[in-house]
Tab-separated table of C-alpha atoms in Angstrom:
chain	number	residue	atom	x	y	z
A	1	MET	CA	19.348	20.314	3.478
A	2	THR	CA	17.102	23.480	4.119
A	3	GLN	CA	16.539	25.425	7.262
A	4	ARG	CA	12.887	24.036	7.225
A	5	GLU	CA	13.906	20.267	6.878
A	6	HIS	CA	16.581	21.195	9.953
A	7	ALA	CA	14.201	22.429	12.005
A	8	GLU	CA	11.486	19.577	11.238
A	9	LEU	CA	14.021	16.848	11.510
A	10	ARG	CA	15.062	18.455	14.704
A	11	GLY	CA	11.464	18.711	16.018
A	12	LEU	CA	10.726	15.014	15.901
A	13	LEU	CA	13.201	14.090	18.333
A	14	ARG	CA	12.568	16.815	20.497
A	15	PRO	CA	13.792	15.868	24.012
A	16	ARG	CA	10.898	15.752	26.895
A	17	GLY	CA	11.021	17.148	30.391
A	18	ALA	CA	13.347	16.080	33.101
A	19	GLY	CA	12.392	12.468	34.373
A	20	ALA	CA	9.846	11.828	31.227
A	21	PRO	CA	10.516	8.582	29.766
A	22	PRO	CA	12.216	7.790	26.567
A	23	LEU	CA	11.088	8.845	23.478
A	24	THR	CA	9.062	6.599	20.886
A	25	MET	CA	8.243	8.395	17.720
A	26	LEU	CA	5.630	6.669	15.364
A	27	LEU	CA	5.733	8.111	11.930
A	28	GLU	CA	2.669	7.227	9.838
A	29	GLY	CA	1.868	8.075	6.320
A	30	ALA	CA	0.374	6.187	3.218
A	31	ALA	CA	3.185	4.352	0.664
A	32	GLY	CA	4.805	6.484	-0.649
A	33	VAL	CA	4.951	9.787	0.910
A	34	GLY	CA	8.276	9.920	2.231
A	35	LYS	CA	8.864	8.165	5.379
A	36	THR	CA	11.745	6.047	4.361
A	37	THR	CA	13.339	9.422	2.818
A	38	LEU	CA	12.615	11.619	6.134
A	39	ALA	CA	14.339	8.457	8.371
A	40	THR	CA	17.073	8.153	5.861
A	41	LYS	CA	18.096	11.810	5.897
A	42	LEU	CA	17.659	11.512	9.958
A	43	VAL	CA	20.428	9.195	9.730
A	44	LEU	CA	22.309	10.948	6.989
A	45	HIS	CA	22.374	14.240	8.946
A	46	TRP	CA	23.228	12.417	12.380
A	47	ALA	CA	26.421	11.098	10.733
A	48	GLU	CA	27.543	14.279	9.076
A	49	GLY	CA	27.163	15.897	12.467
A	50	VAL	CA	24.720	18.343	11.687
A	51	LEU	CA	21.577	16.365	14.153
A	52	PHE	CA	21.482	15.080	17.321
A	53	ARG	CA	25.681	14.666	17.725
A	54	GLY	CA	25.522	16.217	21.337
A	55	ARG	CA	22.670	13.485	22.092
A	56	PHE	CA	23.121	10.086	20.358
A	57	SER	CA	26.246	8.422	20.680
A	58	TYR	CA	25.141	5.760	18.368
A	59	VAL	CA	22.435	5.550	15.764
A	60	PHE	CA	21.287	2.040	14.381
A	61	TYR	CA	19.401	1.900	10.764
A	62	ILE	CA	17.066	-1.246	10.744
A	63	SER	CA	15.093	-1.980	7.661
A	64	GLY	CA	12.144	-4.579	8.162
A	65	HIS	CA	12.387	-5.840	4.481
A	66	TRP	CA	16.159	-6.665	5.732
A	67	LEU	CA	14.988	-8.017	9.506
A	68	ALA	CA	12.473	-10.523	7.652
A	69	LYS	CA	14.942	-12.481	5.603
A	70	LEU	CA	17.224	-13.102	9.346
A	71	GLY	CA	16.703	-16.316	11.075
A	72	ASP	CA	17.401	-16.586	14.483
A	73	ILE	CA	20.256	-14.087	15.901
A	74	SER	CA	21.114	-12.256	19.423
A	75	PHE	CA	20.250	-8.554	19.967
A	76	ALA	CA	24.006	-7.941	19.550
A	77	GLY	CA	24.575	-10.283	16.924
A	78	LEU	CA	21.890	-7.869	15.070
A	79	LEU	CA	23.528	-4.873	16.268
A	80	ALA	CA	27.239	-6.114	15.039
A	81	LEU	CA	25.877	-7.142	11.443
A	82	ASP	CA	27.092	-4.013	9.604
A	83	TRP	CA	29.371	-2.919	12.318
A	84	PRO	CA	32.700	-1.762	10.513
A	85	ASP	CA	35.252	-4.067	12.380
A	86	SER	CA	34.946	-6.824	14.902
A	87	GLN	CA	34.949	-5.059	17.948
A	88	VAL	CA	31.479	-4.180	18.805
A	89	PRO	CA	31.671	-2.103	21.944
A	90	VAL	CA	28.070	-4.076	23.646
A	91	GLU	CA	29.483	-2.934	27.319
A	92	GLU	CA	29.449	0.622	26.119
A	93	PHE	CA	26.209	0.510	24.651
A	94	ARG	CA	24.466	-0.944	28.060
A	95	ALA	CA	26.420	1.716	29.943
A	96	HIS	CA	24.958	4.395	28.258
A	97	PRO	CA	21.430	3.389	26.405
A	98	GLU	CA	20.181	6.740	26.111
A	99	ARG	CA	22.586	7.804	23.858
A	100	LEU	CA	21.011	5.103	21.488
A	101	LEU	CA	18.667	5.465	18.706
A	102	PHE	CA	17.407	3.022	16.849
A	103	VAL	CA	15.539	3.948	13.490
A	104	ILE	CA	12.707	1.033	12.336
A	105	ASP	CA	12.192	1.697	8.964
A	106	GLY	CA	9.318	-0.724	7.457
A	107	ALA	CA	8.569	-2.841	10.363
A	108	GLU	CA	5.148	-3.801	9.056
A	109	GLU	CA	7.370	-6.316	6.541
A	110	VAL	CA	8.242	-8.297	9.719
A	111	THR	CA	5.648	-10.628	10.484
A	112	LEU	CA	4.862	-9.652	14.635
A	113	GLY	CA	3.337	-11.324	17.261
A	114	SER	CA	1.594	-9.353	20.250
A	115	LYS	CA	4.430	-11.042	22.671
A	116	GLY	CA	7.928	-10.933	23.330
A	117	SER	CA	10.316	-13.526	24.307
A	118	ALA	CA	8.868	-15.638	27.701
A	119	SER	CA	12.118	-14.765	29.034
A	120	ARG	CA	11.891	-11.547	31.495
A	121	PRO	CA	12.157	-8.075	30.440
A	122	GLY	CA	15.995	-6.895	29.637
A	123	ALA	CA	17.194	-10.557	29.058
A	124	ASP	CA	20.744	-11.546	27.576
A	125	TRP	CA	21.520	-9.470	24.623
A	126	TYR	CA	23.306	-12.790	23.714
A	127	GLN	CA	20.500	-14.688	23.676
A	128	GLU	CA	19.623	-15.883	20.305
A	129	LEU	CA	16.136	-15.666	19.206
A	130	PRO	CA	13.717	-15.154	16.098
A	131	ALA	CA	14.445	-11.821	14.369
A	132	ALA	CA	10.921	-11.342	15.043
A	133	SER	CA	11.191	-11.328	18.685
A	134	ILE	CA	13.976	-9.583	18.676
A	135	LEU	CA	11.932	-6.742	16.807
A	136	VAL	CA	8.883	-7.099	18.938
A	137	ARG	CA	11.037	-6.758	22.442
A	138	LEU	CA	13.319	-3.545	21.348
A	139	LEU	CA	9.576	-2.257	19.968
A	140	LYS	CA	8.379	-2.923	23.459
A	141	LYS	CA	11.192	-1.198	25.300
A	142	GLU	CA	11.865	-4.563	26.689
A	143	LEU	CA	15.480	-4.831	25.463
A	144	VAL	CA	16.884	-1.240	25.971
A	145	PRO	CA	14.430	0.646	27.917
A	146	GLU	CA	16.111	3.947	27.969
A	147	ALA	CA	16.885	3.975	24.097
A	148	THR	CA	14.781	6.294	21.747
A	149	LEU	CA	12.734	4.658	18.808
A	150	LEU	CA	11.746	6.024	15.784
A	151	VAL	CA	9.706	3.706	13.845
A	152	THR	CA	7.649	4.477	10.078
A	153	ALA	CA	4.977	2.404	9.261
A	154	GLY	CA	2.006	2.959	6.777
A	155	PRO	CA	-1.388	2.801	8.181
A	156	PRO	CA	-2.081	-1.315	8.177
A	157	GLY	CA	1.296	-1.579	9.962
A	158	GLY	CA	0.839	1.369	12.250
A	159	ARG	CA	-2.255	0.195	13.917
A	160	ALA	CA	-0.628	-3.391	14.747
A	161	LEU	CA	2.475	-1.637	16.336
A	162	ARG	CA	0.472	1.044	18.637
A	163	GLY	CA	0.048	-2.276	20.799
A	164	LEU	CA	3.396	-2.792	20.905
A	165	LEU	CA	4.879	0.622	21.222
A	166	LEU	CA	5.102	1.927	24.696
A	167	ARG	CA	3.393	5.616	24.682
A	168	PRO	CA	4.607	6.358	21.125
A	169	CYS	CA	4.306	10.055	20.182
A	170	ARG	CA	2.711	10.089	16.777
A	171	VAL	CA	3.252	11.837	13.793
A	172	GLY	CA	1.248	11.896	10.460
A	173	ILE	CA	3.118	12.576	7.111
A	174	PRO	CA	0.883	13.774	4.834
A	175	GLY	CA	2.790	13.993	1.550
A	176	PHE	CA	1.727	16.200	-1.221
A	177	THR	CA	-0.306	18.775	-0.101
A	178	GLU	CA	-3.467	19.866	-2.277
A	179	GLY	CA	-1.848	22.820	-3.251
A	180	ASP	CA	1.045	20.198	-4.186
A	181	ARG	CA	-1.004	18.086	-6.410
A	182	ARG	CA	-2.669	21.166	-8.252
A	183	GLU	CA	0.832	22.530	-8.937
A	184	TYR	CA	2.549	19.403	-9.715
A	185	LEU	CA	-0.605	18.634	-12.418
A	186	ARG	CA	-0.338	22.126	-13.749
A	187	ARG	CA	3.525	21.383	-14.453
A	188	PHE	CA	3.303	18.044	-15.294
A	189	LEU	CA	0.174	19.118	-17.894
A	190	GLY	CA	1.744	22.494	-19.281
A	191	ASP	CA	-1.537	24.079	-20.357
A	192	PRO	CA	-3.221	25.634	-17.466
A	193	ASP	CA	-6.936	24.983	-18.916
A	194	VAL	CA	-5.743	21.392	-19.206
A	195	ALA	CA	-4.658	21.346	-16.136
A	196	GLU	CA	-7.280	22.572	-14.322
A	197	GLU	CA	-10.196	20.030	-16.607
A	198	ALA	CA	-8.195	17.547	-15.273
A	199	TRP	CA	-8.270	18.391	-11.958
A	200	ARG	CA	-11.725	19.008	-12.146
A	201	ARG	CA	-11.956	15.229	-12.712
A	202	MET	CA	-9.810	14.453	-10.206
A	203	GLN	CA	-11.697	16.180	-7.534
A	204	GLY	CA	-14.322	14.004	-8.124
A	205	SER	CA	-12.840	10.882	-6.919
A	206	GLU	CA	-11.417	11.432	-2.997
A	207	THR	CA	-9.917	7.927	-3.779
A	208	LEU	CA	-7.726	9.572	-6.432
A	209	VAL	CA	-7.139	12.528	-4.329
A	210	ARG	CA	-6.054	10.817	-1.503
A	211	LEU	CA	-3.878	8.676	-3.714
A	212	CYS	CA	-1.951	11.498	-5.046
A	213	ALA	CA	-0.654	12.218	-1.466
A	214	ALA	CA	2.464	10.028	-2.799
A	215	PRO	CA	4.324	11.512	-5.470
A	216	LEU	CA	4.874	8.918	-7.611
A	217	ALA	CA	1.439	7.740	-6.875
A	218	CYS	CA	0.566	11.595	-8.092
A	219	TRP	CA	2.696	11.099	-11.208
A	220	ALA	CA	0.593	8.021	-11.918
A	221	VAL	CA	-2.659	9.557	-11.919
A	222	CYS	CA	-1.441	12.733	-13.713
A	223	ALA	CA	-0.203	10.319	-16.357
A	224	GLY	CA	-2.787	8.753	-17.034
A	225	LEU	CA	-5.460	11.574	-16.720
A	226	LYS	CA	-2.896	13.079	-19.739
A	227	ARG	CA	-3.870	10.156	-22.028
A	228	GLN	CA	-7.011	10.144	-21.317
A	229	LEU	CA	-7.627	13.922	-21.744
A	230	ALA	CA	-5.873	13.665	-25.206
A	231	GLY	CA	-8.662	10.696	-25.919
A	232	SER	CA	-11.688	12.649	-25.169
A	233	PRO	CA	-10.859	16.083	-23.841
A	234	ALA	CA	-14.702	16.459	-23.607
A	235	PRO	CA	-15.799	16.619	-20.173
A	236	ALA	CA	-16.929	12.650	-19.453
A	237	PRO	CA	-19.956	12.063	-17.139
A	238	GLY	CA	-18.339	10.816	-13.318
A	239	ALA	CA	-15.046	10.830	-12.352
A	240	PRO	CA	-12.445	8.559	-13.852
A	241	THR	CA	-11.486	5.453	-11.428
A	242	PRO	CA	-8.121	4.637	-10.584
A	243	THR	CA	-8.504	1.494	-12.394
A	244	GLY	CA	-8.762	3.250	-15.760
A	245	LEU	CA	-6.022	5.744	-14.996
A	246	TYR	CA	-3.437	3.183	-14.015
A	247	ALA	CA	-4.326	1.289	-17.153
A	248	GLN	CA	-3.817	4.328	-19.203
A	249	LEU	CA	-0.302	4.860	-17.309
A	250	PHE	CA	0.564	1.394	-18.024
A	251	CYS	CA	-0.694	0.803	-21.718
A	252	SER	CA	1.352	3.839	-22.691
A	253	LEU	CA	4.776	2.747	-20.996
A	254	LEU	CA	4.278	-0.317	-22.807
A	255	ALA	CA	3.525	0.669	-25.989
A	256	GLY	CA	6.902	2.629	-25.871
A	257	ALA	CA	8.729	-0.204	-24.456
A	258	GLU	CA	11.440	-2.696	-25.999
A	259	PRO	CA	9.878	-5.659	-27.952
A	260	GLY	CA	10.854	-7.868	-25.189
A	261	LEU	CA	7.631	-6.349	-22.875
A	262	ARG	CA	5.202	-6.792	-25.169
A	263	THR	CA	5.169	-9.695	-27.667
A	264	GLY	CA	3.426	-13.000	-26.952
A	265	SER	CA	6.813	-14.234	-26.262
A	266	SER	CA	6.370	-12.204	-22.941
A	267	ALA	CA	3.305	-13.825	-21.734
A	268	GLY	CA	4.745	-16.230	-19.637
A	269	GLN	CA	7.241	-13.872	-17.809
A	270	TRP	CA	3.757	-11.119	-17.204
A	271	ARG	CA	2.266	-14.435	-15.788
A	272	ALA	CA	4.583	-14.942	-13.554
A	273	PHE	CA	5.732	-11.252	-12.462
A	274	CYS	CA	1.548	-10.569	-11.808
A	275	SER	CA	1.699	-13.964	-9.489
A	276	LEU	CA	4.999	-12.755	-7.677
A	277	ALA	CA	2.997	-9.400	-6.703
A	278	ALA	CA	-0.147	-11.520	-5.712
A	279	GLU	CA	1.851	-13.797	-3.460
A	280	GLY	CA	3.605	-10.402	-2.431
A	281	LEU	CA	0.238	-8.880	-1.102
A	282	TRP	CA	-0.661	-12.454	0.567
A	283	LEU	CA	2.629	-12.540	2.336
A	284	ALA	CA	2.595	-8.889	3.121
A	285	ALA	CA	6.311	-8.989	1.023
A	286	PHE	CA	6.979	-5.667	-0.875
A	287	THR	CA	11.114	-6.640	-1.458
A	288	PHE	CA	11.839	-9.476	-4.056
A	289	ALA	CA	15.372	-11.046	-3.568
A	290	GLY	CA	17.174	-12.531	-6.423
A	291	ASP	CA	15.884	-15.951	-5.286
A	292	ALA	CA	12.192	-14.942	-5.191
A	293	LEU	CA	12.734	-13.931	-8.775
A	294	GLU	CA	14.403	-16.819	-9.761
A	295	ARG	CA	12.073	-19.110	-8.259
A	296	TRP	CA	9.245	-17.591	-11.055
A	297	ARG	CA	11.458	-17.773	-13.555
A	298	LEU	CA	11.757	-14.326	-14.186
A	299	GLU	CA	14.278	-13.089	-16.830
A	300	ALA	CA	17.119	-10.177	-16.113
A	301	PRO	CA	16.325	-8.624	-19.414
A	302	PHE	CA	12.180	-8.823	-18.481
A	303	ILE	CA	13.117	-7.161	-14.772
A	304	ASP	CA	15.467	-4.846	-16.293
A	305	GLY	CA	13.180	-3.813	-18.647
A	306	LEU	CA	10.301	-3.325	-15.836
A	307	LEU	CA	13.299	-0.896	-14.237
A	308	ARG	CA	13.662	1.166	-16.944
A	309	LEU	CA	9.771	1.531	-17.270
A	310	GLN	CA	10.004	2.634	-13.325
A	311	ILE	CA	7.773	-0.169	-12.868
A	312	LEU	CA	10.103	-1.569	-10.407
A	313	ARG	CA	13.063	-0.041	-8.571
A	314	ARG	CA	16.391	-1.231	-6.692
A	315	VAL	CA	16.536	-1.031	-3.261
A	316	SER	CA	19.410	0.655	-1.847
A	317	ASP	CA	20.300	-1.795	0.825
A	318	CYS	CA	19.322	-5.386	-0.345
A	319	GLU	CA	21.581	-6.585	-3.366
A	320	HIS	CA	19.802	-7.692	-6.157
A	321	CYS	CA	16.505	-7.169	-4.538
A	322	VAL	CA	13.624	-5.017	-6.257
A	323	THR	CA	10.729	-3.714	-4.930
A	324	PHE	CA	7.815	-1.699	-7.053
A	325	ALA	CA	8.246	1.911	-7.559
A	326	HIS	CA	5.396	2.310	-5.423
A	327	ARG	CA	2.754	0.332	-3.371
A	328	SER	CA	-0.301	0.685	-5.933
A	329	PHE	CA	1.440	-0.830	-8.699
A	330	GLN	CA	2.006	-4.105	-6.772
A	331	GLU	CA	-1.829	-4.105	-6.104
A	332	PHE	CA	-2.461	-3.501	-9.841
A	333	PHE	CA	-0.382	-5.982	-10.866
A	334	GLY	CA	-1.576	-8.225	-8.358
A	335	ALA	CA	-4.704	-7.886	-9.361
A	336	LEU	CA	-4.238	-8.335	-13.029
A	337	PHE	CA	-3.151	-11.871	-11.832
A	338	TYR	CA	-6.449	-12.984	-11.289
A	339	VAL	CA	-8.268	-11.570	-14.593
A	340	LEU	CA	-5.503	-13.371	-16.564
A	341	TRP	CA	-6.051	-16.842	-18.213
A	342	GLY	CA	-4.430	-19.294	-16.239
A	343	GLY	CA	-5.579	-22.207	-13.642
A	344	GLN	CA	-2.735	-22.214	-10.913
A	345	GLY	CA	-3.095	-19.926	-8.016
A	346	SER	CA	-0.904	-17.201	-6.817
A	347	LEU	CA	0.318	-19.703	-3.522
A	348	GLY	CA	0.662	-23.198	-5.391
A	349	GLY	CA	-1.294	-26.033	-4.538
A	350	VAL	CA	-4.813	-24.252	-5.138
A	351	PRO	CA	-6.354	-23.434	-8.312
A	352	ARG	CA	-6.769	-19.890	-8.979
A	353	HIS	CA	-10.084	-19.568	-9.069
A	354	GLN	CA	-10.584	-20.778	-5.511
A	355	GLU	CA	-7.800	-18.962	-4.429
A	356	MET	CA	-9.723	-16.181	-5.535
A	357	ARG	CA	-12.845	-16.686	-3.961
A	358	ARG	CA	-10.701	-16.705	-0.524
A	359	TRP	CA	-9.222	-13.750	-1.191
A	360	LEU	CA	-12.218	-11.886	-1.985
A	361	ASN	CA	-14.267	-13.365	1.019
A	362	HIS	CA	-11.362	-11.770	2.759
A	363	ALA	CA	-10.986	-9.011	1.377
A	364	PHE	CA	-14.838	-8.146	2.394
A	365	ALA	CA	-14.110	-8.867	6.068
A	366	ASP	CA	-11.445	-6.358	5.602
A	367	ALA	CA	-8.991	-9.412	7.288
A	368	ASN	CA	-6.263	-8.161	5.302
A	369	PRO	CA	-5.174	-4.279	4.691
A	370	TYR	CA	-2.945	-4.667	1.668
A	371	TRP	CA	-6.242	-5.990	0.047
A	372	ARG	CA	-8.431	-3.179	-0.031
A	373	GLN	CA	-6.685	-1.409	-3.041
A	374	MET	CA	-6.551	-4.530	-4.804
A	375	VAL	CA	-9.447	-6.077	-4.822
A	376	ARG	CA	-10.888	-2.702	-6.446
A	377	PHE	CA	-8.695	-2.794	-8.802
A	378	PHE	CA	-9.785	-6.561	-9.587
A	379	PHE	CA	-13.243	-5.107	-10.084
A	380	GLY	CA	-12.267	-2.233	-12.625
A	381	LEU	CA	-10.455	-5.145	-14.607
A	382	LEU	CA	-13.937	-6.862	-14.972
A	383	GLY	CA	-14.477	-4.064	-17.494
A	384	THR	CA	-14.118	-5.466	-21.131
A	385	ASP	CA	-12.375	-2.396	-22.448
A	386	LEU	CA	-10.015	-2.091	-20.224
A	387	ALA	CA	-9.280	-6.031	-20.541
A	388	ARG	CA	-8.828	-5.280	-24.529
A	389	GLN	CA	-6.257	-3.051	-23.791
A	390	LEU	CA	-4.279	-4.497	-21.281
A	391	GLU	CA	-4.240	-8.013	-23.375
A	392	GLU	CA	-3.259	-6.045	-26.056
A	393	ALA	CA	-0.260	-4.281	-24.457
A	394	VAL	CA	1.305	-7.482	-22.263
A	395	GLY	CA	0.508	-9.884	-24.555
A	396	CYS	CA	-1.575	-12.294	-22.322
A	397	ARG	CA	-5.156	-13.780	-22.503
A	398	MET	CA	-7.909	-12.577	-20.550
A	399	SER	CA	-10.052	-15.132	-18.640
A	400	PRO	CA	-13.463	-14.831	-20.013
A	401	GLY	CA	-14.825	-16.361	-16.999
A	402	VAL	CA	-13.930	-14.321	-14.197
A	403	ALA	CA	-17.385	-12.280	-14.268
A	404	ASP	CA	-19.159	-15.663	-13.819
A	405	GLU	CA	-16.630	-16.751	-10.824
A	406	VAL	CA	-17.307	-13.510	-9.208
A	407	LEU	CA	-21.433	-13.740	-9.937
A	408	ASP	CA	-20.705	-17.671	-8.068
A	409	TRP	CA	-18.920	-15.742	-5.043
A	410	ALA	CA	-21.527	-13.537	-4.626
A	411	GLU	CA	-24.342	-16.246	-4.911
A	412	GLU	CA	-22.269	-18.402	-2.107
A	413	LEU	CA	-21.653	-15.351	-0.086
A	414	GLU	CA	-25.950	-15.294	-0.191
A	415	ARG	CA	-26.797	-18.211	0.183
A	416	CYS	CA	-24.168	-18.867	3.316
A	417	GLY	CA	-25.433	-15.802	5.110
A	418	ALA	CA	-22.081	-14.086	4.685
A	419	VAL	CA	-23.075	-10.840	4.138
A	420	SER	CA	-23.743	-9.698	7.150
A	421	GLY	CA	-21.984	-9.008	10.116
A	422	ARG	CA	-18.171	-8.043	9.745
A	423	PHE	CA	-18.880	-7.662	5.395
A	424	ASP	CA	-18.157	-4.241	3.912
A	425	PHE	CA	-21.150	-3.619	2.078
A	426	LEU	CA	-19.843	0.042	1.088
A	427	TRP	CA	-16.527	-1.536	-0.089
A	428	LEU	CA	-18.393	-3.567	-2.205
A	429	PHE	CA	-20.523	-0.987	-3.892
A	430	GLN	CA	-17.356	1.014	-4.277
A	431	CYS	CA	-15.402	-2.253	-6.402
A	432	LEU	CA	-18.822	-2.506	-8.297
A	433	HIS	CA	-18.783	1.127	-9.189
A	434	GLU	CA	-14.986	0.523	-10.119
A	435	THR	CA	-16.254	-1.740	-13.163
A	436	GLN	CA	-18.411	1.036	-14.546
A	437	ASP	CA	-20.724	-1.891	-15.595
A	438	GLU	CA	-24.226	-1.903	-14.449
A	439	ASN	CA	-25.259	-5.104	-15.686
A	440	LEU	CA	-22.891	-6.938	-13.440
A	441	ALA	CA	-23.725	-4.789	-10.925
A	442	ARG	CA	-27.146	-6.071	-11.332
A	443	ARG	CA	-26.351	-9.805	-11.236
A	444	VAL	CA	-24.234	-9.435	-8.136
A	445	LEU	CA	-26.928	-7.166	-5.829
A	446	ASN	CA	-30.045	-8.942	-7.203
A	447	ARG	CA	-29.799	-11.019	-4.530
A	448	LEU	CA	-28.579	-9.173	-1.696
A	449	PRO	CA	-30.903	-9.251	1.258
A	450	VAL	CA	-29.099	-6.365	3.642
A	451	ALA	CA	-26.800	-3.609	3.520
A	452	ASP	CA	-25.550	-1.100	6.227
A	453	LEU	CA	-24.170	1.522	4.717
A	454	ASP	CA	-21.833	4.159	6.636
A	455	ILE	CA	-21.608	7.558	3.987
A	456	GLN	CA	-18.669	9.589	4.999
A	457	GLY	CA	-18.230	11.331	2.008
A	458	CYS	CA	-19.458	12.572	-1.348
A	459	GLU	CA	-17.754	9.089	-3.515
A	460	HIS	CA	-19.913	7.635	-0.881
A	461	LEU	CA	-22.800	9.032	-1.748
A	462	ARG	CA	-22.248	8.386	-5.808
A	463	VAL	CA	-20.947	4.728	-4.942
A	464	SER	CA	-24.345	4.414	-3.223
A	465	SER	CA	-26.637	5.786	-5.628
A	466	PHE	CA	-24.807	3.821	-8.995
A	467	CYS	CA	-25.517	0.185	-6.359
A	468	LEU	CA	-28.844	0.841	-4.733
A	469	LYS	CA	-31.123	1.213	-7.836
A	470	HIS	CA	-29.661	-2.563	-8.422
A	471	CYS	CA	-30.661	-3.917	-5.346
A	472	GLN	CA	-34.142	-5.661	-6.048
A	473	LYS	CA	-34.412	-7.653	-3.476
A	474	LEU	CA	-33.219	-5.798	-0.543
A	475	ARG	CA	-35.402	-6.191	2.448
A	476	LYS	CA	-33.316	-4.423	4.976
A	477	LEU	CA	-31.297	-0.989	4.959
A	478	ARG	CA	-29.248	0.751	7.586
A	479	LEU	CA	-28.202	3.866	6.504
A	480	SER	CA	-26.312	6.674	7.989
A	481	VAL	CA	-24.820	9.859	6.406
A	482	SER	CA	-22.525	12.139	7.912
A	483	ARG	CA	-23.483	15.659	8.450
A	484	ARG	CA	-20.179	16.534	6.619
A	485	VAL	CA	-21.637	15.154	3.628
A	486	LEU	CA	-24.815	16.585	4.439
A	487	GLU	CA	-23.569	20.244	4.581
A	488	LYS	CA	-21.306	19.753	1.506
A	489	LYS	CA	-24.341	18.888	-0.787
A	490	ARG	CA	-26.367	21.696	0.944
A	491	THR	CA	-23.831	24.213	0.283
A	492	SER	CA	-22.863	23.273	-3.026
A	493	GLY	CA	-26.527	22.686	-4.300
A	494	LEU	CA	-25.543	19.933	-6.040
A	495	GLY	CA	-28.047	17.256	-7.093
A	496	THR	CA	-28.129	13.532	-6.418
A	497	PRO	CA	-25.149	11.915	-7.889
A	498	GLU	CA	-25.354	9.935	-10.909
């Protein structure tokens, strides 16, 4: 551990002044920026005697995906699960609660209610309750008020957790800085001139720049850019899309993969795999145990192949469990499920096209934050060129009628008056821009009567320019442009985006 890392870890849980309430620390950051790595390092360095040995006698690491699998359990039973022997010193814990540290990693993988148990705060440690209720009461400092908590969560989970935590001290984990991203791109591509052109293309999309805060997502974007530049070194109009770069990456990976991953005989496996990804996003499940893989009849050689390609990875604290190497990979394959040929939805019981409509309705009302990038990938995959590339790469037929189903959904929205209130017009514009299909954008937007746009960045400006010209029946427009965007346009001397 470097001196800088040591100082950063120590600074996370710096003691408060005399009489101050026990610390609750919330580490927030996008998927893949290093929250779990940081939390794990802290626990390991405490165990090695490097950190906090004089402050904490016991440190408990609680994994959200591990907790989500548990049924009813007592708090004492939860603490005893990984204890090295049968004699758990519960009374010692209760006698010195100020010397306990609970590291709760990935709490968003547990379905949390806003209320704890009906029992009084600080109730019996031996009372059995659903594991989620135990976690809620721990987070609300009802079980161990004097203990220190360190909680990690992605942005969606962080918003929900803030309502449960008692005066949390929030720390953002930014991941790669802009300098880190440029350096990574330079090293990945080798040639400084090629790297500079790739950086120029990337900077045209605030989404791509933001995505590259996570090291693995940065690798995915860089790999896609490398393939794109090799195929078309001349500057292209506009910025590359996330869907296009991810499609380039996965097509490139599969081109060199073993035949079992890219022959017609694997088509059923790919459909099942994409259905697993979509179901996980419906249920906010990101870790998949062996029984889930068996339920979808995913075979070991197929899963092993995806592990070798680093599309999946093993989960260190869960035997036989896998997860997507990065959350955006799950979002991409979940989106791919809805453009593959097939009639059954990922949740079972509902046809795919009905499930897709329900998903789109919720996604544009911001009902499920995990669907944001997934719905963007879905629209990007409506492009015929990308569909053709992926059809060849995975050996699956794409459904030819998906674009018509989207048009039916858009017409139904307009007919029912749903494009109002909480509907996210700007997100619809971003998704239609992702298709790079002017004809589809025109057909979707032709009936749009109203739009409410809050422009916060140049990417918002670009997608609005792309879409507004197709809103032929628009009767009412509310437009707000942030001062930052206007100043940037003025100082850069740029004209209206394409």
